[in-house]
Tab-separated table of C-alpha atoms in Angstrom:
chain	number	residue	atom	x	y	z
Q	1	MET	CA	10.274	17.024	-22.006
Q	2	LYS	CA	9.061	19.133	-19.128
Q	3	LEU	CA	11.547	21.297	-17.266
Q	4	PRO	CA	11.725	20.105	-13.603
Q	5	ILE	CA	11.572	23.498	-12.000
Q	6	SER	CA	10.443	23.966	-8.372
Q	7	LYS	CA	7.731	26.306	-7.034
Q	8	ARG	CA	10.499	28.254	-5.291
Q	9	LEU	CA	12.259	28.951	-8.511
Q	10	LEU	CA	9.045	29.746	-10.287
Q	11	ALA	CA	8.319	32.337	-7.646
Q	12	CYS	CA	11.729	33.894	-8.321
Q	13	ALA	CA	11.013	34.010	-12.023
Q	14	ALA	CA	7.750	35.873	-11.350
Q	15	PHE	CA	9.812	38.831	-10.009
Q	16	VAL	CA	11.478	39.267	-13.426
Q	17	GLU	CA	9.810	41.792	-15.659
Q	18	PRO	CA	9.392	40.675	-19.305
Q	19	GLY	CA	12.277	41.527	-21.530
Q	20	GLN	CA	14.865	42.170	-18.824
Q	21	ARG	CA	18.424	40.949	-18.865
Q	22	VAL	CA	19.177	38.679	-15.904
Q	23	ALA	CA	22.335	37.583	-14.167
Q	24	ASP	CA	21.554	34.254	-12.462
Q	25	VAL	CA	24.446	33.984	-9.973
Q	26	GLY	CA	24.736	30.550	-8.390
Q	27	THR	CA	22.902	29.063	-11.334
Q	28	ASP	CA	23.646	25.410	-10.333
Q	29	HIS	CA	21.619	23.170	-12.704
Q	30	GLY	CA	20.503	26.159	-14.764
Q	31	TYR	CA	16.782	25.452	-14.558
Q	32	LEU	CA	15.885	28.999	-13.607
Q	33	ALA	CA	17.966	30.453	-16.419
Q	34	ILE	CA	16.420	28.044	-18.902
Q	35	TYR	CA	12.893	28.807	-17.704
Q	36	LEU	CA	13.391	32.552	-17.932
Q	37	LEU	CA	14.277	32.239	-21.598
Q	38	GLN	CA	11.715	29.557	-22.476
Q	39	SER	CA	8.964	31.683	-20.929
Q	40	ARG	CA	10.400	34.832	-22.556
Q	41	ARG	CA	10.428	36.581	-19.243
Q	42	ALA	CA	14.067	37.411	-19.855
Q	43	SER	CA	15.623	38.569	-23.101
Q	44	ARG	CA	19.044	37.424	-22.048
Q	45	VAL	CA	20.482	35.392	-19.076
Q	46	LEU	CA	24.040	35.294	-17.775
Q	47	ALA	CA	24.287	31.983	-15.919
Q	48	ALA	CA	27.173	32.166	-13.456
Q	49	ASP	CA	28.662	29.812	-10.950
Q	50	VAL	CA	31.868	29.579	-8.949
Q	51	ALA	CA	32.508	25.951	-9.891
Q	52	GLU	CA	32.896	24.319	-13.282
Q	53	GLN	CA	30.828	21.261	-12.426
Q	54	PRO	CA	27.517	23.140	-11.948
Q	55	LEU	CA	28.182	25.128	-15.132
Q	56	ALA	CA	28.815	21.942	-17.139
Q	57	ARG	CA	25.487	20.608	-15.772
Q	58	ALA	CA	23.711	23.832	-16.702
Q	59	ARG	CA	25.161	23.727	-20.214
Q	60	GLU	CA	23.969	20.153	-20.656
Q	61	ASN	CA	20.510	21.009	-19.386
Q	62	ALA	CA	20.312	23.939	-21.772
Q	63	ARG	CA	21.179	21.613	-24.651
Q	64	ARG	CA	18.607	19.021	-23.498
Q	65	PHE	CA	15.810	21.633	-23.354
Q	66	GLY	CA	16.766	23.342	-26.604
Q	67	VAL	CA	17.831	26.688	-25.187
Q	68	ARG	CA	20.710	28.276	-27.053
Q	69	GLU	CA	20.040	31.869	-27.917
Q	70	GLY	CA	20.303	34.514	-25.187
Q	71	LEU	CA	22.078	32.232	-22.697
Q	72	SER	CA	25.789	32.576	-21.743
Q	73	PHE	CA	27.811	30.804	-19.088
Q	74	HIS	CA	30.326	32.404	-16.756
Q	75	LEU	CA	32.822	30.755	-14.386
Q	76	CYS	CA	33.290	33.474	-11.758
Q	77	ASP	CA	33.185	34.192	-7.991
Q	78	GLY	CA	29.918	35.972	-7.527
Q	79	VAL	CA	29.891	39.145	-9.622
Q	80	ARG	CA	33.663	39.372	-9.821
Q	81	GLY	CA	34.521	39.180	-13.513
Q	82	LEU	CA	30.887	39.000	-14.557
Q	83	PRO	CA	29.864	41.268	-17.450
Q	84	ARG	CA	27.756	44.176	-16.170
Q	85	ASP	CA	25.257	44.385	-19.032
Q	86	PHE	CA	22.245	43.080	-17.084
Q	87	ASP	CA	19.241	44.652	-15.342
Q	88	VAL	CA	18.487	42.123	-12.599
Q	89	LEU	CA	20.880	40.311	-10.296
Q	90	LEU	CA	19.076	37.157	-9.248
Q	91	MET	CA	20.417	34.847	-6.561
Q	92	ALA	CA	18.290	31.871	-5.453
Q	93	GLY	CA	19.082	29.002	-3.119
Q	94	LEU	CA	22.159	30.521	-1.468
Q	95	GLY	CA	22.669	31.260	2.211
Q	96	ALA	CA	22.534	34.848	3.467
Q	97	GLU	CA	26.207	34.912	4.286
Q	98	THR	CA	27.089	34.013	0.651
Q	99	VAL	CA	24.595	36.534	-0.768
Q	100	VAL	CA	25.922	39.313	1.476
Q	101	GLY	CA	29.508	38.440	0.506
Q	102	ILE	CA	28.625	38.727	-3.196
Q	103	LEU	CA	26.915	42.071	-2.672
Q	104	ARG	CA	29.896	43.399	-0.732
Q	105	SER	CA	32.152	42.449	-3.631
Q	106	GLY	CA	30.110	44.518	-6.051
Q	107	PRO	CA	29.547	48.053	-4.673
Q	108	TRP	CA	28.870	49.184	-8.221
Q	109	LEU	CA	25.554	47.381	-8.026
Q	110	ARG	CA	24.153	50.305	-5.984
Q	111	GLY	CA	24.669	52.685	-8.908
Q	112	GLY	CA	20.894	52.926	-9.572
Q	113	ARG	CA	20.722	50.726	-12.610
Q	114	TYR	CA	20.389	47.329	-11.026
Q	115	ARG	CA	17.593	45.500	-9.273
Q	116	LEU	CA	18.053	42.529	-6.938
Q	117	VAL	CA	15.834	39.451	-6.769
Q	118	LEU	CA	16.923	37.309	-3.818
Q	119	GLN	CA	15.786	34.080	-2.264
Q	120	CYS	CA	17.855	32.880	0.679
Q	121	GLN	CA	17.893	29.419	2.190
Q	122	SER	CA	18.910	30.610	5.650
Q	123	SER	CA	19.345	33.658	7.928
Q	124	GLN	CA	16.988	35.883	5.908
Q	125	ASN	CA	16.931	38.337	8.819
Q	126	GLU	CA	20.648	38.957	8.319
Q	127	LEU	CA	20.089	39.609	4.642
Q	128	ARG	CA	17.305	42.138	5.277
Q	129	GLN	CA	19.466	43.891	7.881
Q	130	TYR	CA	22.409	44.072	5.506
Q	131	LEU	CA	20.235	45.476	2.665
Q	132	SER	CA	18.776	48.197	4.872
Q	133	GLU	CA	22.149	49.244	6.198
Q	134	HIS	CA	23.968	49.340	2.828
Q	135	GLY	CA	21.871	51.450	0.463
Q	136	TRP	CA	19.088	49.027	-0.567
Q	137	GLU	CA	15.356	49.231	-0.130
Q	138	ILE	CA	13.163	46.102	-0.068
Q	139	THR	CA	10.333	47.113	-2.424
Q	140	ARG	CA	8.586	43.739	-2.710
Q	141	GLU	CA	8.624	40.476	-0.770
Q	142	GLU	CA	6.395	37.452	-0.946
Q	143	PRO	CA	6.355	34.097	0.839
Q	144	VAL	CA	6.237	30.908	-1.203
Q	145	ARG	CA	5.678	27.315	-0.139
Q	146	ASP	CA	7.619	24.558	-1.789
Q	147	GLY	CA	6.846	21.187	-0.341
Q	148	LYS	CA	7.055	21.369	3.428
Q	149	PHE	CA	9.299	24.437	3.340
Q	150	LEU	CA	8.358	28.088	3.500
Q	151	TYR	CA	10.576	30.681	1.821
Q	152	THR	CA	10.366	34.297	0.783
Q	153	VAL	CA	11.477	35.983	-2.421
Q	154	LEU	CA	12.352	39.634	-2.222
Q	155	GLU	CA	13.097	42.520	-4.574
Q	156	ALA	CA	15.488	45.307	-3.560
Q	157	LYS	CA	16.419	48.542	-5.351
Q	158	PRO	CA	18.994	51.193	-4.482
Q	159	GLY	CA	17.404	53.430	-1.829
Q	160	CYS	CA	17.211	54.373	1.794
Q	161	GLN	CA	15.408	52.127	4.277
Q	162	SER	CA	15.667	51.774	8.036
Q	163	LEU	CA	14.344	48.504	9.514
Q	164	THR	CA	13.703	47.653	13.149
Q	165	PRO	CA	14.801	44.318	14.674
Q	166	GLY	CA	11.367	42.774	14.045
Q	167	GLN	CA	11.382	44.010	10.450
Q	168	HIS	CA	14.667	42.157	9.872
Q	169	PHE	CA	12.519	39.017	10.195
Q	170	ALA	CA	9.382	40.350	8.395
Q	171	SER	CA	9.784	43.376	6.189
Q	172	PRO	CA	7.059	45.952	5.634
Q	173	ALA	CA	6.952	44.779	1.984
Q	174	LEU	CA	6.223	41.205	3.132
Q	175	LEU	CA	3.484	42.315	5.472
Q	176	ALA	CA	1.925	44.366	2.637
Q	177	SER	CA	2.068	41.556	0.125
Q	178	GLY	CA	-1.419	40.283	0.953
Q	179	SER	CA	-0.349	36.698	0.720
Q	180	PRO	CA	-2.325	34.129	2.812
Q	181	LEU	CA	1.028	32.669	3.824
Q	182	VAL	CA	2.189	35.781	5.749
Q	183	GLY	CA	0.536	34.703	8.997
Q	184	GLU	CA	2.238	31.302	8.852
Q	185	TYR	CA	5.576	32.894	8.060
Q	186	LEU	CA	5.212	35.273	10.975
Q	187	ALA	CA	4.466	32.336	13.296
Q	188	PHE	CA	7.540	30.497	11.994
Q	189	CYS	CA	9.758	33.548	12.642
Q	190	ARG	CA	8.283	34.220	16.056
Q	191	GLN	CA	8.833	30.633	17.169
Q	192	ALA	CA	12.419	30.694	15.948
Q	193	VAL	CA	13.115	33.933	17.804
Q	194	GLU	CA	11.420	32.670	20.943
Q	195	LYS	CA	13.915	29.815	21.072
Q	196	VAL	CA	16.838	32.214	20.732
Q	197	VAL	CA	15.487	34.457	23.472
Q	198	LEU	CA	14.929	31.513	25.757
Q	199	GLY	CA	18.511	30.365	25.214
Q	200	LEU	CA	19.832	33.871	26.067
Q	201	THR	CA	17.594	34.478	29.119
Q	202	GLY	CA	19.756	35.410	32.098
Q	203	LEU	CA	22.750	36.309	29.956
Q	204	GLY	CA	21.653	39.846	29.007
Q	205	GLY	CA	23.729	41.859	26.608
Q	206	PRO	CA	23.116	43.395	23.149
Q	207	LYS	CA	22.186	40.081	21.534
Q	208	TYR	CA	19.494	39.334	24.059
Q	209	GLU	CA	18.137	42.885	23.784
Q	210	TYR	CA	18.044	42.657	20.001
Q	211	TYR	CA	16.173	39.349	19.897
Q	212	SER	CA	13.838	40.420	22.690
Q	213	ALA	CA	12.921	43.528	20.724
Q	214	ALA	CA	12.388	41.463	17.612
Q	215	LEU	CA	10.168	38.995	19.506
Q	216	LYS	CA	8.053	41.809	20.853
Q	217	GLU	CA	7.533	43.268	17.365
Q	218	LEU	CA	6.706	39.871	15.803
Q	219	ARG	CA	4.078	39.225	18.394
Q	220	GLU	CA	2.568	42.635	17.679
Q	221	MET	CA	2.603	41.883	13.911
Q	222	GLU	CA	0.741	38.622	14.516
Q	223	ALA	CA	-1.766	40.280	16.772
Q	224	MET	CA	-2.555	42.886	14.108
Q	225	ARG	CA	-3.442	40.306	11.457
């Protein structure tokens, strides 16, 4: 039986270095946790979710696909109550607001030992801004296409990084990735920001200035490619 794992989750798995211990927070069906152990990318996975139903589904999927050793299940709210014996905190398929809330609840994550692998479904600019303003450095980011949708997966480590408004939408690591999808991703971001600026035209204020600055930078990024 073949594990039904998406290209988006496979891209997340590629950010895990072989042998690492992973906390998969928001595990849902557990496919990513199962794949990490089946492929031996991870030596251990802590599969966590805030609700019992997803965890029950993940347990059943682990049984179906014959994964027992190295996998533990945890009913917890983000990282609250989660054992800390892992190397990578992986969150995939969550919104930026949820991810930021989980990171806020675990200031100990910035202690230097942990690495983040994050894939957000929405408001990725807000996630990048939060990371840069709260002791994280985006060290790697790559776009991935899954069906008709375009996502990015990023890696962050404790560090110091200042990002401009435009870089909140496209980080230096993303631009340096060399992926052929970067141009398309930039166009997507630029078009989204154009709509926001158009809606704010005539109103002025900090929000208009922020998005106008981001739009100028995104256009410059596109022109340089």
